[in-house]
Amino acid sequence: MTRAADTRPGQAATKPLGFVTHDHEQCVDTALAAAQAHCEAEGLRFTPVRRAALEILLREHRAMGAYELLDRLHEAGFGAQPPVAYRALDFLLANGFVHKIERLNAFVACAHPGADHSPAFLICSKCDAVAEAESPRTRGTLGDAARAAGFRIERTVVEALGVCPACAERSGA
Amino acid sequence: MTRAADTRPGQAATKPLGFVTHDHEQCVDTALAAAQAHCEAEGLRFTPVRRAALEILLREHRAMGAYELLDRLHEAGFGAQPPVAYRALDFLLANGFVHKIERLNAFVACAHPGADHSPAFLICSKCDAVAEAESPRTRGTLGDAARAAGFRIERTVVEALGVCPACAERSGA
DNA sequence: ACAGGAAACGTTATATCATGACAAGAGCAG
DNA sequence: CTGCTCTTGTCATGATATAACGTTTCCTGT
């Protein structure tokens, strides 16, 4: 509810992040700064535990379970009980800084900081690696069916299961 | 947009199942018969507990948690422990007779018995009702991105969250 | 018919994921 | 400073899912 609408198809999304290497330090810093700016603009409290949670997810750059995140937060001096992690995640999810991978019951930092988008994920069934891509607007066919049924779509989860390049090479070669 | 489960001719052929009424007795029987035929053709064992699990999901015609299904199976004389339900569900999932709704951690009988398809679901955030639609082939845009990354897609989960007609009317009116 | 093997079933126990409820502290408007 | 709201931390519990193992069932080869 706190995000402005900025729906636009076809941004630079032909290369899903996640299966490539990149300047990670910078990508973490950029995302943290963007989150902080967003919170200041919206009057949200980017508290230490929230910031720490986001930083951990950004640094790991992979889907992480809530309890694993909780361990890291606890190591960093925060509380040790599940609600500590889940509440931070709730905040980050609500503001689009992280996404939940339903298939894995895990969470991943958003790869497109700042952009309001409809994410799609590529999930490797062998190693659970996750890459985020821009969602193809499912508004087309599915949207038609939904309208015909009187169903109002608010959000669409798209998760493609398959084999990532690394695992394909490992088993194929 | 093809539908097989609602076999009544001339009615609501463009609506995704789930938000419409229909001849349920017949739809259950048809689906059970189709499943049985499929198993016989494939040399699979359509055992009593598997059949019972499918029948329960078909009759309920809604997304059901594994433990709720387990209760029903137990009432029907089967074992009372979680693996009883999860193993039946594994079989039914593997053969396309039921689908898992990741978002709800729940299971629903397939609405297109016999058809090899890529389902998409409309999930009401207010009442958890679920309707199954044919998936718009997300192969297009997402498939391109996947290929570019060297990712081989095997299956795609599509779950649209929103408000069903009944809940929209209830809150809107 | 029957022995051997694979698959399925039921059980106990445990692992994993998530939330309810409540008290104490932090930040802000009046 | 006071009252209010939001946030944090805690304990406790609920909800979802799987591991491991012995027994039964079914199929197959003889």
CSV table of C-alpha atoms (C1' of nucleotides) in Angstrom, one decimal:
chain,number,residue,atom,x,y,z
A,1,MET,CA,0.0,0.0,0.0
A,2,THR,CA,2.9,2.2,0.4
A,3,ARG,CA,4.3,2.0,-3.0
A,4,ALA,CA,3.5,4.2,-6.0
A,5,ALA,CA,2.3,2.4,-9.1
A,6,ASP,CA,4.9,2.4,-11.9
A,7,THR,CA,3.9,-0.5,-14.0
A,8,ARG,CA,5.8,-0.8,-17.2
A,9,PRO,CA,6.5,-3.8,-19.3
A,10,GLY,CA,9.8,-4.7,-20.8
A,11,GLN,CA,12.5,-3.2,-18.8
A,12,ALA,CA,16.0,-4.5,-19.0
A,13,ALA,CA,15.0,-7.9,-18.0
A,14,THR,CA,16.3,-10.3,-20.7
A,15,LYS,CA,19.1,-11.2,-18.3
A,16,PRO,CA,17.7,-12.6,-15.1
A,17,LEU,CA,20.0,-11.8,-12.2
A,18,GLY,CA,21.3,-14.6,-10.1
A,19,PHE,CA,23.2,-16.9,-12.4
A,20,VAL,CA,25.9,-14.3,-13.1
A,21,THR,CA,28.7,-12.8,-11.2
A,22,HIS,CA,28.8,-9.1,-10.5
A,23,ASP,CA,30.2,-6.4,-8.3
A,24,HIS,CA,28.5,-7.6,-5.2
A,25,GLU,CA,29.7,-5.0,-2.7
A,26,GLN,CA,28.3,-2.3,-4.8
A,27,CYS,CA,25.0,-4.0,-5.4
A,28,VAL,CA,24.5,-4.4,-1.7
A,29,ASP,CA,25.3,-0.8,-0.9
A,30,THR,CA,23.1,0.4,-3.7
A,31,ALA,CA,20.1,-1.6,-2.6
A,32,LEU,CA,20.5,-0.6,1.1
A,33,ALA,CA,20.7,3.1,0.1
A,34,ALA,CA,17.7,2.7,-2.1
A,35,ALA,CA,15.7,1.1,0.7
A,36,GLN,CA,16.8,3.8,3.2
A,37,ALA,CA,15.8,6.5,0.8
A,38,HIS,CA,12.5,4.9,0.1
A,39,CYS,CA,11.7,4.6,3.8
A,40,GLU,CA,12.6,8.2,4.5
A,41,ALA,CA,10.4,9.3,1.6
A,42,GLU,CA,7.5,7.3,2.9
A,43,GLY,CA,8.0,8.0,6.6
A,44,LEU,CA,8.8,4.4,7.4
A,45,ARG,CA,11.2,3.3,10.0
A,46,PHE,CA,14.2,1.5,8.6
A,47,THR,CA,15.3,0.2,12.0
A,48,PRO,CA,18.5,-1.6,12.7
A,49,VAL,CA,17.0,-5.1,12.7
A,50,ARG,CA,15.2,-4.4,9.4
A,51,ARG,CA,18.4,-3.0,7.9
A,52,ALA,CA,20.4,-6.0,9.1
A,53,ALA,CA,17.9,-8.5,7.7
A,54,LEU,CA,18.0,-6.8,4.3
A,55,GLU,CA,21.8,-6.6,4.3
A,56,ILE,CA,22.1,-10.3,5.2
A,57,LEU,CA,19.7,-11.3,2.4
A,58,LEU,CA,21.5,-9.0,0.0
A,59,ARG,CA,24.9,-10.3,0.8
A,60,GLU,CA,23.9,-13.9,0.6
A,61,HIS,CA,22.1,-13.2,-2.7
A,62,ARG,CA,20.1,-16.4,-2.5
A,63,ALA,CA,16.9,-17.7,-1.1
A,64,MET,CA,17.2,-18.1,2.7
A,65,GLY,CA,14.8,-19.6,5.2
A,66,ALA,CA,13.5,-17.5,8.0
A,67,TYR,CA,15.2,-19.5,10.6
A,68,GLU,CA,18.6,-19.2,8.9
A,69,LEU,CA,18.1,-15.5,8.7
A,70,LEU,CA,17.1,-15.5,12.3
A,71,ASP,CA,20.4,-17.2,13.2
A,72,ARG,CA,22.3,-14.5,11.4
A,73,LEU,CA,20.4,-11.8,13.1
A,74,HIS,CA,20.9,-13.4,16.5
A,75,GLU,CA,24.7,-13.6,15.8
A,76,ALA,CA,24.5,-9.9,15.0
A,77,GLY,CA,23.1,-9.2,18.4
A,78,PHE,CA,19.3,-9.2,17.8
A,79,GLY,CA,16.7,-11.4,19.4
A,80,ALA,CA,16.7,-15.1,19.0
A,81,GLN,CA,13.0,-15.8,18.6
A,82,PRO,CA,11.2,-16.5,15.3
A,83,PRO,CA,9.0,-13.3,15.4
A,84,VAL,CA,12.2,-11.2,15.2
A,85,ALA,CA,12.9,-12.6,11.8
A,86,TYR,CA,9.3,-12.8,10.6
A,87,ARG,CA,8.5,-9.3,11.5
A,88,ALA,CA,11.6,-7.9,9.8
A,89,LEU,CA,10.6,-10.0,6.7
A,90,ASP,CA,7.0,-8.8,6.9
A,91,PHE,CA,8.3,-5.2,6.7
A,92,LEU,CA,10.7,-5.9,3.9
A,93,LEU,CA,8.1,-7.9,1.9
A,94,ALA,CA,5.5,-5.2,2.4
A,95,ASN,CA,7.8,-2.7,0.9
A,96,GLY,CA,9.1,-4.7,-1.9
A,97,PHE,CA,12.7,-5.0,-0.7
A,98,VAL,CA,12.5,-8.8,-0.5
A,99,HIS,CA,10.4,-11.5,-2.1
A,100,LYS,CA,9.1,-14.7,-0.8
A,101,ILE,CA,9.7,-17.8,-2.8
A,102,GLU,CA,6.6,-19.8,-2.1
A,103,ARG,CA,8.0,-23.0,-3.5
A,104,LEU,CA,10.9,-23.0,-1.1
A,105,ASN,CA,9.3,-21.2,1.9
A,106,ALA,CA,12.3,-18.9,1.6
A,107,PHE,CA,13.1,-15.3,1.1
A,108,VAL,CA,15.3,-13.4,-1.3
A,109,ALA,CA,16.4,-9.8,-1.6
A,110,CYS,CA,14.8,-8.0,-4.5
A,111,ALA,CA,17.1,-7.8,-7.5
A,112,HIS,CA,15.5,-4.7,-8.9
A,113,PRO,CA,15.7,-2.2,-6.1
A,114,GLY,CA,13.4,0.7,-6.4
A,115,ALA,CA,11.4,-0.5,-9.3
A,116,ASP,CA,7.8,-1.5,-8.7
A,117,HIS,CA,7.6,-4.7,-10.5
A,118,SER,CA,5.9,-8.0,-10.9
A,119,PRO,CA,8.7,-10.5,-10.3
A,120,ALA,CA,9.1,-14.0,-11.7
A,121,PHE,CA,11.6,-16.5,-10.4
A,122,LEU,CA,13.7,-19.3,-11.9
A,123,ILE,CA,14.2,-22.0,-9.3
A,124,CYS,CA,16.7,-24.8,-9.7
A,125,SER,CA,15.2,-28.1,-8.5
A,126,LYS,CA,18.6,-29.5,-7.9
A,127,CYS,CA,20.4,-26.8,-5.9
A,128,ASP,CA,17.6,-24.4,-5.0
A,129,ALA,CA,19.4,-21.5,-6.6
A,130,VAL,CA,17.0,-18.7,-7.5
A,131,ALA,CA,17.1,-16.0,-10.1
A,132,GLU,CA,14.7,-13.1,-10.4
A,133,ALA,CA,13.4,-12.0,-13.8
A,134,GLU,CA,10.8,-9.5,-14.8
A,135,SER,CA,7.4,-11.1,-15.0
A,136,PRO,CA,5.9,-11.5,-18.4
A,137,ARG,CA,2.6,-9.7,-18.0
A,138,THR,CA,0.2,-12.5,-17.3
A,139,ARG,CA,-2.5,-9.9,-17.6
A,140,GLY,CA,-3.2,-11.2,-21.1
A,141,THR,CA,-4.7,-14.6,-21.1
A,142,LEU,CA,-5.1,-15.1,-17.4
A,143,GLY,CA,-6.3,-11.6,-16.9
A,144,ASP,CA,-9.1,-12.3,-19.5
A,145,ALA,CA,-10.1,-15.5,-17.7
A,146,ALA,CA,-10.1,-13.7,-14.4
A,147,ARG,CA,-12.3,-10.8,-15.7
A,148,ALA,CA,-14.7,-13.3,-17.2
A,149,ALA,CA,-15.1,-14.9,-13.8
A,150,GLY,CA,-15.4,-11.5,-12.0
A,151,PHE,CA,-12.1,-12.0,-10.2
A,152,ARG,CA,-9.9,-9.0,-9.6
A,153,ILE,CA,-6.2,-9.9,-9.7
A,154,GLU,CA,-4.0,-7.9,-7.3
A,155,ARG,CA,-0.7,-9.7,-7.6
A,156,THR,CA,0.6,-12.7,-9.5
A,157,VAL,CA,3.2,-15.2,-8.3
A,158,VAL,CA,5.3,-16.8,-11.0
A,159,GLU,CA,7.8,-19.4,-10.2
A,160,ALA,CA,9.4,-21.5,-12.9
A,161,LEU,CA,11.0,-24.8,-11.8
A,162,GLY,CA,13.9,-26.3,-13.7
A,163,VAL,CA,17.6,-26.8,-13.9
A,164,CYS,CA,20.1,-24.0,-13.6
A,165,PRO,CA,23.2,-23.8,-15.9
A,166,ALA,CA,25.6,-25.0,-13.2
A,167,CYS,CA,23.6,-28.1,-12.4
A,168,ALA,CA,22.9,-28.8,-16.0
A,169,GLU,CA,26.6,-28.8,-16.7
A,170,ARG,CA,27.4,-30.8,-13.6
A,171,SER,CA,25.0,-33.6,-14.6
A,172,GLY,CA,25.1,-33.3,-18.3
A,173,ALA,CA,28.9,-33.2,-18.7
B,1,MET,CA,-9.9,-21.9,-21.6
B,2,THR,CA,-11.1,-25.4,-22.4
B,3,ARG,CA,-12.8,-27.0,-19.5
B,4,ALA,CA,-13.6,-30.6,-19.1
B,5,ALA,CA,-14.9,-30.9,-15.6
B,6,ASP,CA,-18.1,-29.0,-16.0
B,7,THR,CA,-19.7,-31.2,-18.5
B,8,ARG,CA,-23.0,-29.4,-18.7
B,9,PRO,CA,-23.2,-28.1,-22.2
B,10,GLY,CA,-23.9,-24.5,-23.0
B,11,GLN,CA,-23.2,-23.0,-19.6
B,12,ALA,CA,-20.4,-20.7,-18.6
B,13,ALA,CA,-17.8,-22.2,-20.9
B,14,THR,CA,-15.5,-19.3,-20.5
B,15,LYS,CA,-15.4,-19.2,-16.7
B,16,PRO,CA,-12.6,-20.8,-14.8
B,17,LEU,CA,-13.9,-23.4,-12.5
B,18,GLY,CA,-14.4,-22.7,-8.9
B,19,PHE,CA,-16.6,-19.7,-8.7
B,20,VAL,CA,-19.5,-21.4,-10.4
B,21,THR,CA,-22.0,-24.0,-9.4
B,22,HIS,CA,-22.3,-27.2,-11.4
B,23,ASP,CA,-23.4,-30.8,-11.4
B,24,HIS,CA,-21.0,-31.9,-8.8
B,25,GLU,CA,-21.9,-35.6,-8.4
B,26,GLN,CA,-21.2,-36.1,-12.1
B,27,CYS,CA,-18.0,-34.1,-12.1
B,28,VAL,CA,-16.7,-36.2,-9.2
B,29,ASP,CA,-17.6,-39.5,-10.9
B,30,THR,CA,-16.1,-38.4,-14.2
B,31,ALA,CA,-12.8,-37.4,-12.6
B,32,LEU,CA,-12.5,-40.6,-10.6
B,33,ALA,CA,-13.2,-42.7,-13.6
B,34,ALA,CA,-10.7,-40.7,-15.6
B,35,ALA,CA,-8.1,-41.2,-12.9
B,36,GLN,CA,-8.8,-44.9,-12.7
B,37,ALA,CA,-8.5,-45.3,-16.5
B,38,HIS,CA,-5.3,-43.4,-16.5
B,39,CYS,CA,-3.8,-45.6,-13.8
B,40,GLU,CA,-4.8,-48.8,-15.5
B,41,ALA,CA,-3.3,-47.5,-18.8
B,42,GLU,CA,-0.1,-46.6,-17.1
B,43,GLY,CA,0.2,-49.6,-14.8
B,44,LEU,CA,-0.2,-47.5,-11.7
B,45,ARG,CA,-1.9,-48.6,-8.5
B,46,PHE,CA,-5.0,-46.6,-7.8
B,47,THR,CA,-5.2,-48.0,-4.3
B,48,PRO,CA,-8.1,-47.4,-1.9
B,49,VAL,CA,-6.4,-44.6,0.1
B,50,ARG,CA,-5.4,-42.8,-3.1
B,51,ARG,CA,-8.8,-43.1,-4.5
B,52,ALA,CA,-10.4,-41.9,-1.2
B,53,ALA,CA,-8.0,-38.9,-1.1
B,54,LEU,CA,-8.9,-37.9,-4.6
B,55,GLU,CA,-12.6,-38.3,-4.0
B,56,ILE,CA,-12.4,-36.2,-0.9
B,57,LEU,CA,-10.6,-33.4,-2.7
B,58,LEU,CA,-13.0,-33.7,-5.7
B,59,ARG,CA,-16.1,-33.5,-3.4
B,60,GLU,CA,-14.8,-30.6,-1.4
B,61,HIS,CA,-13.9,-28.8,-4.6
B,62,ARG,CA,-11.6,-26.4,-2.8
B,63,ALA,CA,-8.1,-26.1,-1.6
B,64,MET,CA,-7.6,-28.4,1.5
B,65,GLY,CA,-4.7,-28.7,3.8
B,66,ALA,CA,-2.9,-32.0,4.2
B,67,TYR,CA,-4.0,-32.4,7.8
B,68,GLU,CA,-7.6,-31.7,7.0
B,69,LEU,CA,-7.4,-34.4,4.3
B,70,LEU,CA,-5.7,-36.7,6.8
B,71,ASP,CA,-8.7,-36.2,9.2
B,72,ARG,CA,-11.1,-37.2,6.5
B,73,LEU,CA,-9.0,-40.2,5.5
B,74,HIS,CA,-8.8,-41.3,9.1
B,75,GLU,CA,-12.6,-41.0,9.5
B,76,ALA,CA,-12.9,-43.2,6.4
B,77,GLY,CA,-10.8,-45.9,8.1
B,78,PHE,CA,-7.3,-45.2,6.9
B,79,GLY,CA,-4.3,-44.4,9.0
B,80,ALA,CA,-4.1,-41.4,11.2
B,81,GLN,CA,-0.5,-40.2,10.7
B,82,PRO,CA,0.7,-37.5,8.3
B,83,PRO,CA,2.6,-39.7,5.9
B,84,VAL,CA,-0.7,-41.4,5.0
B,85,ALA,CA,-2.0,-38.1,3.6
B,86,TYR,CA,1.3,-36.9,2.2
B,87,ARG,CA,2.0,-40.2,0.3
B,88,ALA,CA,-1.4,-40.2,-1.2
B,89,LEU,CA,-0.9,-36.6,-2.2
B,90,ASP,CA,2.5,-37.3,-3.7
B,91,PHE,CA,1.0,-39.9,-5.9
B,92,LEU,CA,-1.9,-37.7,-7.0
B,93,LEU,CA,0.4,-34.8,-7.6
B,94,ALA,CA,2.9,-36.9,-9.6
B,95,ASN,CA,0.1,-38.0,-11.9
B,96,GLY,CA,-1.6,-34.6,-12.3
B,97,PHE,CA,-4.8,-35.5,-10.5
B,98,VAL,CA,-4.3,-32.8,-7.9
B,99,HIS,CA,-2.3,-29.6,-7.7
B,100,LYS,CA,-0.6,-28.0,-4.9
B,101,ILE,CA,-1.4,-24.3,-4.1
B,102,GLU,CA,2.0,-23.2,-2.9
B,103,ARG,CA,0.6,-19.9,-1.5
B,104,LEU,CA,-1.8,-21.8,0.8
B,105,ASN,CA,0.2,-24.9,1.4
B,106,ALA,CA,-2.9,-26.7,0.3
B,107,PHE,CA,-4.1,-29.1,-2.3
B,108,VAL,CA,-6.9,-29.1,-4.8
B,109,ALA,CA,-8.3,-31.6,-7.2
B,110,CYS,CA,-7.5,-30.9,-10.8
B,111,ALA,CA,-10.3,-29.4,-12.7
B,112,HIS,CA,-9.2,-30.6,-16.1
B,113,PRO,CA,-9.0,-34.4,-15.7
B,114,GLY,CA,-7.0,-36.1,-18.3
B,115,ALA,CA,-5.6,-33.1,-20.0
B,116,ASP,CA,-1.9,-32.5,-19.9
B,117,HIS,CA,-1.8,-28.9,-18.9
B,118,SER,CA,0.0,-26.1,-17.2
B,119,PRO,CA,-2.4,-24.8,-14.6
B,120,ALA,CA,-2.8,-21.3,-13.2
B,121,PHE,CA,-4.8,-20.5,-10.2
B,122,LEU,CA,-6.9,-17.6,-9.0
B,123,ILE,CA,-6.8,-17.4,-5.2
B,124,CYS,CA,-9.0,-15.1,-3.2
B,125,SER,CA,-7.1,-13.4,-0.4
B,126,LYS,CA,-10.2,-13.0,1.7
B,127,CYS,CA,-11.8,-16.4,1.6
B,128,ASP,CA,-9.1,-18.6,0.1
B,129,ALA,CA,-11.3,-19.9,-2.6
B,130,VAL,CA,-9.3,-21.2,-5.5
B,131,ALA,CA,-10.2,-21.4,-9.2
B,132,GLU,CA,-8.2,-23.2,-11.8
B,133,ALA,CA,-7.6,-21.7,-15.2
B,134,GLU,CA,-5.5,-22.7,-18.1
B,135,SER,CA,-2.1,-21.2,-17.8
B,136,PRO,CA,-1.2,-18.5,-20.4
B,137,ARG,CA,2.0,-20.0,-21.7
B,138,THR,CA,4.5,-17.9,-19.9
B,139,ARG,CA,7.0,-19.6,-22.1
B,140,GLY,CA,7.2,-16.5,-24.2
B,141,THR,CA,8.9,-13.7,-22.3
B,142,LEU,CA,10.0,-15.7,-19.3
B,143,GLY,CA,11.1,-18.6,-21.5
B,144,ASP,CA,13.3,-16.2,-23.4
B,145,ALA,CA,14.9,-14.8,-20.3
B,146,ALA,CA,15.4,-18.4,-19.0
B,147,ARG,CA,17.1,-19.5,-22.3
B,148,ALA,CA,19.3,-16.4,-22.2
B,149,ALA,CA,20.5,-17.5,-18.7
B,150,GLY,CA,20.9,-21.1,-19.7
B,151,PHE,CA,18.1,-22.2,-17.4
B,152,ARG,CA,15.9,-25.1,-18.6
B,153,ILE,CA,12.3,-24.6,-17.4
B,154,GLU,CA,10.4,-27.8,-16.6
B,155,ARG,CA,7.3,-26.5,-14.9
B,156,THR,CA,5.9,-23.1,-14.0
B,157,VAL,CA,3.7,-22.3,-11.0
B,158,VAL,CA,1.3,-19.4,-11.6
B,159,GLU,CA,-0.8,-18.2,-8.8
B,160,ALA,CA,-2.8,-15.0,-9.1
B,161,LEU,CA,-3.9,-13.4,-5.8
B,162,GLY,CA,-6.9,-11.2,-5.7
B,163,VAL,CA,-10.6,-10.9,-4.7
B,164,CYS,CA,-13.2,-13.4,-5.8
B,165,PRO,CA,-16.6,-12.3,-7.0
B,166,ALA,CA,-18.4,-13.3,-3.8
B,167,CYS,CA,-16.0,-11.4,-1.6
B,168,ALA,CA,-16.0,-8.4,-3.9
B,169,GLU,CA,-19.8,-8.2,-3.7
B,170,ARG,CA,-19.8,-8.8,0.1
B,171,SER,CA,-17.4,-5.9,0.8
B,172,GLY,CA,-18.3,-3.7,-2.1
B,173,ALA,CA,-22.1,-3.8,-1.6
C,1,DA,C1',1.6,-72.7,-6.4
C,2,DC,C1',5.1,-70.3,-4.5
C,3,DA,C1',9.5,-67.6,-3.6
C,4,DG,C1',11.6,-63.2,-4.2
C,5,DG,C1',11.5,-58.3,-4.8
C,6,DA,C1',9.3,-53.9,-5.3
C,7,DA,C1',5.9,-50.9,-3.9
C,8,DA,C1',2.6,-49.3,-0.6
C,9,DC,C1',0.9,-48.8,4.1
C,10,DG,C1',0.9,-47.7,8.9
C,11,DT,C1',3.5,-46.3,12.8
C,12,DT,C1',6.7,-43.5,15.9
C,13,DA,C1',9.4,-39.7,16.1
C,14,DT,C1',11.2,-35.5,14.6
C,15,DA,C1',12.2,-31.6,11.5
C,16,DT,C1',10.8,-27.3,9.6
C,17,DC,C1',8.0,-23.2,9.0
C,18,DA,C1',4.9,-19.6,11.1
C,19,DT,C1',1.9,-17.0,14.5
C,20,DG,C1',-0.6,-15.5,19.0
C,21,DA,C1',-0.1,-13.0,23.1
C,22,DC,C1',2.0,-10.0,26.2
C,23,DA,C1',5.4,-6.8,28.5
C,24,DA,C1',9.0,-3.3,27.9
C,25,DG,C1',11.4,0.3,25.2
C,26,DA,C1',11.6,4.0,21.5
C,27,DG,C1',9.9,7.9,18.9
C,28,DC,C1',6.7,11.5,18.2
C,29,DA,C1',2.6,14.9,18.6
C,30,DG,C1',0.2,17.5,21.7
D,1,DC,C1',6.2,15.6,30.1
D,2,DT,C1',2.2,12.8,28.7
D,3,DG,C1',-0.2,9.9,26.0
D,4,DC,C1',-0.2,7.4,21.8
D,5,DT,C1',1.6,4.3,18.4
D,6,DC,C1',5.0,1.4,16.6
D,7,DT,C1',8.7,-1.7,17.4
D,8,DT,C1',11.3,-5.2,19.8
D,9,DG,C1',11.9,-9.1,22.6
D,10,DT,C1',10.1,-13.1,25.0
D,11,DC,C1',7.5,-17.6,25.8
D,12,DA,C1',4.4,-20.6,24.0
D,13,DT,C1',2.0,-22.9,20.6
D,14,DG,C1',0.3,-24.0,16.0
D,15,DA,C1',0.8,-25.7,11.3
D,16,DT,C1',3.2,-28.1,7.7
D,17,DA,C1',6.2,-31.8,6.2
D,18,DT,C1',9.6,-35.7,6.3
D,19,DA,C1',12.8,-39.6,8.2
D,20,DA,C1',13.1,-44.2,9.4
D,21,DC,C1',11.4,-48.8,10.0
D,22,DG,C1',8.7,-53.0,10.1
D,23,DT,C1',4.6,-55.2,7.9
D,24,DT,C1',1.5,-56.1,4.2
D,25,DT,C1',0.2,-56.3,-0.7
D,26,DC,C1',1.0,-57.1,-5.2
D,27,DC,C1',3.4,-58.6,-9.2
D,28,DT,C1',6.8,-61.5,-11.5
D,29,DG,C1',9.6,-65.4,-12.7
D,30,DT,C1',10.0,-70.1,-11.9
